[in-house]
Amino acid sequence: MLTLQPIGQTKPKSMPGSKQGHLPHLPQSACDLSGVWHTVCPCLRKLSAFEVNSDLTTNVSIKPLTSDLQLEVEVEASVQMEEREGEDGVEQPPLCPIDPNTQGIIKGRDLFGYVGIEAVLDQMRRKTMKAGFEFNIMVVGQSGLGKSTLVNTLFKSKVSRKSCTPNYEEKISKTVNLQSICHVIEEKGVKMKLTVIDTPGFGDQINNENCWEPIVKYVNEQYEKYLREEQHVNRKRRIPDTRVHCCVYFLPATGHRLRPIDVEFMKRLGHIVSIVPVIAKADTLTMEERLEFKQRIRQDLEANGIRVYPQKEYDEDAEDRILNDKIRENIPFAVVGTDKEHQVNGNKVLGRKTKWGIIEVENVAHCEFANLRDLLIRSHLQDLKDVTHNIHYETYRVRRLNESNANGLGLSALSLENGTFDKNEAESQL
Amino acid sequence: MSQSGEKGKFPETAGYVGFANLPNQVHRKSVKKGFEFTLMVVGESGLGKSTLINSLFLTDLYPERYIPGAAEKIERTVQIEASTVEIEERGVKLRLTVVDTPGYGDAINSQDCFKTIIQYIDNQFERYLHDESGLNRRHIVDNRVHCCFYFISPFGHGLKPLDVEFMKAIHSKVNIVPVIAKADTLTLRERDRLKRRILDEIGEHGIRIYQLPDADSDEDEEFKEQTRVLKASIPFAVIGSNQLIEVKGKKIRGRLYPWGVVEVENPEHNDFLKLRTMLVTHMQDLQEVTQDLHYENFRSERLKRAGSVQSNRVVEEEVMDKDQILMEKEAELRRMQQMIAQMQAQMKMKPGDD
């Protein structure tokens, strides 16, 4: 979920419970904060339980922090705070899950005045604003499904590989080669280092056997890089994070079912990376066709044991589950991407103009691009990173360390794995 | 010599013999006999092939469609399914056979998927050849594939490697009509770009698609114009639908979206009407080209192969015979030369005698 997690820290630092929780990362707009309170760092949630007034609408203004916290949020929350001190007086990370009814918790309303613990939020924000975020997104799909256009539309800037190479000619490449383009985009003082990993050549050949292997290799290589950095004696303060946080898999809008290549790919990569399947170029499906198609895809996914993001097993608690269930009912999102603007009713909208109408990309009645964008950026960006770090990376790490233990001390050389392993075994070790 | 005025049955001009009536006789006979046409549709799953066929012929050729799941598709190979339907319009009967190819392009490794199709086409030719060479040639059923609609996905940037390979393999056996499926996913500019791209790639790879014959110079302007327009629109970008939607009080076939209605029979929206026109006005030509070009190619190949296999021995004997004959002839020549030499010698000797 959404937090301002400083980059480079391997474990999210625990914060003693604060009154209002972490600041959601939202643009300046009136927003319904009741939904927002779900987007709280899981670790924080363990410490404090909130009861929020659900009809709460406020304005959240995020301004560059020069002074105290300028948060104009009024929340009535009964906060149970826990202050724990280890024997050395060093803060100890809390053990999850924590029963908020343990003794020794000083409730917020019992404090005799303002302590200022919430100012830690301020400090966190300042730090992370300075540090910036990293996000690595991989787009996979056949040629011509609109991957580059969608990425450009998502981040409202020309970040795809096509925009970066001049005189680009669309030729189907003979092998799958991964290209990653890196950009730093900034919004309201917050910098994000966005890396888009493109996979031209995937699924385009006559014989597509094992076309997923280069991708699996790449993902594992990134984990390996991070692992080695982590194992150094002198570690960098901020380990550069090139791990793939999210893989958007593009399904062609056939209207039938998943194809064999889709099943194979998602089976293998679902274990090692968070996959978000989307229906590409969805303007060729009517509403009924879209619903049926989605239903069939969900059936196929379940029948083949493919787990896509958000995975059911990683739901922390009931609120998460409710939110994620809503998302799960809607995947795969049917998206349409474009970077052209047209005039509709006096407004400039992003859309595709055809002889029979204009398809508005950001209109939820037309396509689900807005839902995908909200999922990827506005609400679950941090969660994607957390899942990658806490679950996928840890699984990889455990496996590698066990392997190297079997082979003697030190990490053995990375062998070409095909990304499949016994998930149950890995989970039991986590 | 006709005598005007005496016979009041039909207007007789001087020199009128009456065989101008022949086309009518042919017409009547063919109407009675009915027409046969076999159309093959090839393309990946989900490109709207069945919908398009249903829309073109206003029938429901696939009443109970079963769409197999991905796991089943992995095991499946390409199958050939031929369904025949008899359509009648204004007394003219058409026996239409649609050959579907489910499973094409589905598998991860599609290298073998067109072998089945090529074999089917060859089998039909083979059967016709066999019938034609048989004793009773009165009721030959023509099951040869007259036309193949190849469905190109609108999602790509042009032809895929599979498309190219397949078309190269069958362009000498059947008339290929490339069709861009699900054209409602393209804006006008994208459509033009895609069409140009496809035509370029077809030219680049030397693929021979079906060329519409030019209108004869004695046809009327309208027909000539129509042919020109048709030729310029290949490959046709089509949308298929059999759903009736009400638009401005009229019921038309189309697809209803939240952003508008795509009309199937609107020439501004897609090329469905053009495809139908082409098929209908050139059905005869498609059959002719299949007969004259593709079938004859197949036949000559086949007979050459059959000839060389069956009478390999005969050919060898012939060769041997020729050698023998040559040798014999040479032997004879030598003998003749010897004789001449002898005679010359004798003649020389004779005057010596005197």
Coordinates of C-alpha atoms in Angstrom, one line a residue, chain A residues 61-341:
Chain A
S61 CA -2.6 19.8 -0.1
I62 CA 0.9 18.6 -0.7
K63 CA 3.3 21.4 -0.7
P64 CA 7.0 21.3 -0.5
L65 CA 7.9 21.0 3.1
T66 CA 9.7 23.9 4.5
S67 CA 7.8 24.3 7.7
D68 CA 5.6 22.1 9.9
L69 CA 3.2 19.7 8.6
Q70 CA 0.6 21.5 6.6
L71 CA -1.9 18.7 6.7
E72 CA -5.5 19.9 6.9
V73 CA -7.0 16.7 7.8
E74 CA -9.4 16.3 10.5
V75 CA -9.7 12.8 11.6
E76 CA -11.4 11.5 14.5
A77 CA -9.5 8.4 15.2
S78 CA -8.9 6.5 18.3
V79 CA -5.4 5.6 18.1
Q80 CA -3.8 3.0 20.1
M81 CA -0.2 3.8 20.2
E82 CA 2.4 1.6 21.3
E83 CA 5.8 2.7 22.5
R84 CA 8.2 0.0 22.9
E85 CA 11.8 0.2 23.9
G86 CA 14.2 -2.5 23.7
E87 CA 16.7 -3.3 26.4
D88 CA 19.3 -1.0 24.9
G89 CA 16.8 1.7 24.5
V90 CA 17.0 1.0 20.8
E91 CA 13.8 1.0 18.9
Q92 CA 12.9 -2.5 18.0
P93 CA 10.9 -3.3 15.0
P94 CA 7.5 -4.6 16.0
L95 CA 6.6 -8.2 15.5
C96 CA 3.7 -8.6 13.2
P97 CA 0.8 -9.1 13.8
I98 CA 0.3 -7.2 16.9
D99 CA -2.7 -7.4 19.0
P100 CA -3.7 -3.9 19.7
N101 CA -5.2 -4.9 23.0
T102 CA -1.9 -5.7 24.7
Q103 CA -1.2 -3.9 27.8
G104 CA 1.1 -1.0 28.0
I105 CA -0.4 0.9 25.1
I106 CA -1.0 4.6 25.8
K107 CA -4.0 5.8 23.9
G108 CA -3.7 9.0 22.1
R109 CA -6.4 10.6 24.0
D110 CA -4.6 9.8 27.2
L111 CA -1.6 11.8 26.3
F112 CA -1.3 15.0 28.3
G113 CA -0.6 17.3 25.5
Y114 CA 1.0 17.3 22.2
V115 CA 4.1 15.3 22.0
G116 CA 4.9 15.8 18.4
I117 CA 5.3 12.2 17.3
E118 CA 3.5 12.9 14.2
A119 CA 6.2 15.2 13.1
V120 CA 8.1 12.1 12.1
L121 CA 5.8 12.0 9.1
D122 CA 7.1 15.3 8.2
Q123 CA 10.7 14.1 8.4
M124 CA 9.9 11.0 6.4
R125 CA 8.3 13.0 3.7
R126 CA 11.1 15.4 3.4
K127 CA 13.6 12.6 3.2
T128 CA 11.7 10.7 0.6
M129 CA 11.0 13.8 -1.5
K130 CA 14.6 14.4 -1.6
A131 CA 15.5 10.8 -2.4
G132 CA 12.8 10.3 -4.9
F133 CA 11.2 7.0 -5.9
E134 CA 12.1 4.2 -8.2
F135 CA 9.7 2.2 -10.2
N136 CA 10.4 -0.4 -12.7
I137 CA 7.6 -1.5 -15.0
M138 CA 7.8 -4.2 -17.6
V139 CA 5.5 -4.4 -20.6
V140 CA 5.1 -7.7 -22.3
G141 CA 3.0 -8.6 -25.3
Q142 CA 2.9 -9.1 -29.0
S143 CA 3.9 -6.5 -31.4
G144 CA 1.3 -3.9 -32.1
L145 CA -0.8 -4.2 -29.0
G146 CA -0.2 -0.7 -28.0
K147 CA 2.3 -1.2 -25.2
S148 CA 4.4 1.8 -25.8
T149 CA 1.4 4.0 -26.3
L150 CA -0.2 2.8 -23.1
V151 CA 3.0 3.5 -21.1
N152 CA 3.1 7.0 -22.6
T153 CA -0.5 7.5 -21.7
L154 CA 0.0 6.2 -18.1
F155 CA 2.7 8.5 -17.3
K156 CA 1.6 11.3 -19.5
S157 CA 5.0 11.6 -21.0
K158 CA 7.0 10.1 -23.8
V159 CA 8.7 7.4 -21.8
S160 CA 8.4 4.4 -24.2
R161 CA 11.2 3.0 -26.3
K162 CA 9.5 4.2 -29.5
S163 CA 9.6 7.8 -28.4
C164 CA 13.2 7.6 -27.5
T165 CA 14.7 6.1 -30.6
P166 CA 14.6 8.5 -33.5
N167 CA 13.4 7.3 -36.9
Y168 CA 11.9 4.3 -35.3
E169 CA 10.7 1.7 -37.8
E170 CA 8.4 -1.0 -36.5
K171 CA 10.0 -4.2 -37.6
I172 CA 9.4 -7.5 -35.9
S173 CA 12.6 -8.6 -34.4
K174 CA 13.8 -12.1 -34.7
T175 CA 14.5 -12.7 -31.0
V176 CA 13.1 -11.4 -27.8
N177 CA 15.4 -8.7 -26.6
L178 CA 14.7 -6.6 -23.6
Q179 CA 15.2 -2.9 -23.8
S180 CA 14.9 -0.7 -20.8
I181 CA 14.5 3.0 -20.9
C182 CA 15.0 5.1 -17.9
H183 CA 13.4 8.5 -17.2
V184 CA 13.0 10.8 -14.2
I185 CA 9.6 12.4 -14.1
E186 CA 8.6 14.9 -11.6
E187 CA 5.3 15.9 -10.3
K188 CA 4.8 18.6 -7.6
G189 CA 8.3 18.3 -6.4
V190 CA 8.2 14.5 -6.2
K191 CA 10.7 12.8 -8.4
M192 CA 10.3 9.4 -9.8
K193 CA 12.9 7.4 -11.6
L194 CA 10.8 5.4 -13.9
T195 CA 12.2 2.5 -15.9
V196 CA 10.2 0.9 -18.6
I197 CA 11.4 -2.5 -19.7
D198 CA 10.1 -3.3 -23.1
T199 CA 10.1 -6.8 -24.7
P200 CA 9.9 -6.5 -28.5
G201 CA 9.8 -9.8 -30.3
F202 CA 7.8 -11.6 -27.7
G203 CA 5.2 -13.9 -29.2
D204 CA 5.8 -12.6 -32.8
Q205 CA 7.5 -15.5 -34.3
I206 CA 6.1 -18.6 -35.9
N207 CA 7.7 -20.7 -33.3
N208 CA 7.3 -19.1 -30.0
E209 CA 8.5 -21.8 -27.8
N210 CA 10.5 -20.6 -24.8
C211 CA 10.1 -17.0 -25.8
W212 CA 9.6 -16.2 -22.1
E213 CA 13.0 -17.5 -21.2
P214 CA 14.9 -14.2 -21.8
I215 CA 12.3 -12.4 -19.7
V216 CA 12.6 -14.9 -16.8
K217 CA 16.3 -14.6 -17.0
Y218 CA 16.2 -10.9 -16.9
V219 CA 13.9 -10.8 -13.8
N220 CA 16.1 -13.3 -12.0
E221 CA 19.2 -11.3 -12.9
Q222 CA 17.8 -8.2 -11.3
Y223 CA 17.1 -10.1 -8.1
E224 CA 20.6 -11.5 -8.2
K225 CA 22.1 -8.1 -8.6
Y226 CA 20.2 -6.8 -5.7
L227 CA 21.1 -9.8 -3.6
R228 CA 24.8 -9.4 -4.3
E229 CA 24.7 -5.8 -3.4
E230 CA 22.9 -6.7 -0.2
Q231 CA 25.5 -9.2 0.7
H232 CA 28.5 -6.9 0.4
V233 CA 30.4 -6.2 3.5
N234 CA 30.3 -2.5 2.8
R235 CA 26.8 -1.8 1.5
K236 CA 25.7 1.2 -0.3
R237 CA 23.4 3.4 1.6
R238 CA 20.8 3.1 -1.2
I239 CA 21.0 0.0 -3.2
P240 CA 19.9 0.8 -6.7
D241 CA 16.7 -1.1 -7.2
T242 CA 16.4 -2.5 -10.7
R243 CA 14.0 -5.3 -9.8
V244 CA 10.9 -5.5 -11.9
H245 CA 8.1 -4.2 -9.7
C246 CA 5.3 -4.8 -12.1
C247 CA 4.8 -6.7 -15.3
V248 CA 1.9 -5.6 -17.5
Y249 CA 0.9 -8.4 -19.7
F250 CA -1.1 -7.4 -22.8
L251 CA -3.8 -9.8 -24.0
P252 CA -5.1 -9.3 -27.5
A253 CA -8.8 -8.5 -27.6
T254 CA -9.9 -11.7 -29.3
G255 CA -13.0 -12.1 -27.3
H256 CA -12.4 -15.8 -26.8
R257 CA -10.1 -17.1 -24.1
L258 CA -6.5 -17.1 -23.0
R259 CA -4.2 -18.5 -25.6
P260 CA -1.6 -21.2 -24.9
I261 CA 1.2 -18.7 -25.0
D262 CA -0.5 -16.5 -22.5
V263 CA -1.0 -19.4 -20.1
E264 CA 2.5 -20.5 -20.4
F265 CA 4.0 -17.1 -19.8
M266 CA 1.8 -16.2 -16.9
K267 CA 2.3 -19.5 -15.2
R268 CA 6.0 -19.1 -15.3
L269 CA 6.2 -15.4 -14.4
G270 CA 3.4 -15.3 -11.9
H271 CA 5.8 -16.9 -9.4
I272 CA 8.5 -14.4 -9.7
V273 CA 6.9 -11.1 -10.5
S274 CA 3.6 -9.3 -10.0
I275 CA 1.6 -9.6 -13.3
V276 CA -1.1 -7.3 -14.2
P277 CA -2.9 -8.6 -17.2
V278 CA -4.7 -6.0 -19.4
I279 CA -6.9 -6.4 -22.5
A280 CA -5.2 -4.3 -25.1
K281 CA -7.0 -2.3 -27.8
A282 CA -10.2 -3.0 -26.1
D283 CA -12.2 -0.6 -28.4
T284 CA -13.0 -3.6 -30.5
L285 CA -15.2 -5.3 -27.9
T286 CA -18.7 -4.2 -27.0
M287 CA -19.6 -4.1 -23.4
E288 CA -21.2 -7.5 -23.3
E289 CA -18.3 -9.1 -25.2
R290 CA -16.0 -7.4 -22.8
L291 CA -17.7 -8.8 -19.7
E292 CA -17.8 -12.3 -21.2
F293 CA -14.2 -12.2 -22.3
K294 CA -13.1 -11.1 -18.8
Q295 CA -15.1 -13.8 -17.2
R296 CA -13.6 -16.4 -19.4
I297 CA -10.1 -15.1 -18.8
R298 CA -10.7 -15.2 -15.0
Q299 CA -11.9 -18.8 -15.3
D300 CA -8.9 -19.7 -17.4
L301 CA -6.6 -18.0 -14.9
E302 CA -8.1 -19.9 -12.1
A303 CA -8.2 -23.2 -13.9
N304 CA -4.5 -22.9 -14.6
G305 CA -3.5 -21.8 -11.2
I306 CA -2.1 -18.5 -12.3
R307 CA -2.0 -15.8 -9.7
V308 CA -2.0 -12.3 -10.9
Y309 CA -1.7 -9.1 -8.9
P310 CA -3.3 -8.4 -6.4
Q311 CA -2.7 -11.9 -5.2
K312 CA -5.2 -13.3 -2.7
E313 CA -2.6 -14.7 -0.4
Y314 CA -1.0 -11.4 0.3
D315 CA -4.0 -9.6 1.5
E316 CA -3.1 -8.4 5.0
D317 CA -6.5 -8.0 6.5
A318 CA -10.2 -7.6 5.8
E319 CA -10.0 -4.0 4.5
D320 CA -7.3 -5.0 2.1
R321 CA -9.3 -7.9 1.0
I322 CA -12.4 -5.9 0.3
L323 CA -10.4 -3.4 -1.7
N324 CA -8.5 -6.0 -3.6
D325 CA -11.6 -8.1 -4.2
K326 CA -13.1 -5.2 -6.0
I327 CA -10.0 -5.0 -8.1
R328 CA -9.9 -8.7 -8.7
E329 CA -13.5 -8.7 -10.0
N330 CA -12.4 -6.3 -12.6
I331 CA -9.2 -7.7 -13.9
P332 CA -8.1 -7.9 -16.6
F333 CA -8.7 -4.2 -17.3
A334 CA -9.8 -3.4 -20.8
V335 CA -7.7 -0.5 -21.8
V336 CA -7.3 1.8 -24.8
G337 CA -4.3 4.0 -25.0
T338 CA -3.6 7.1 -27.0
D339 CA -1.6 10.3 -26.8
K340 CA -3.8 12.4 -29.1
E341 CA -6.2 14.9 -27.8

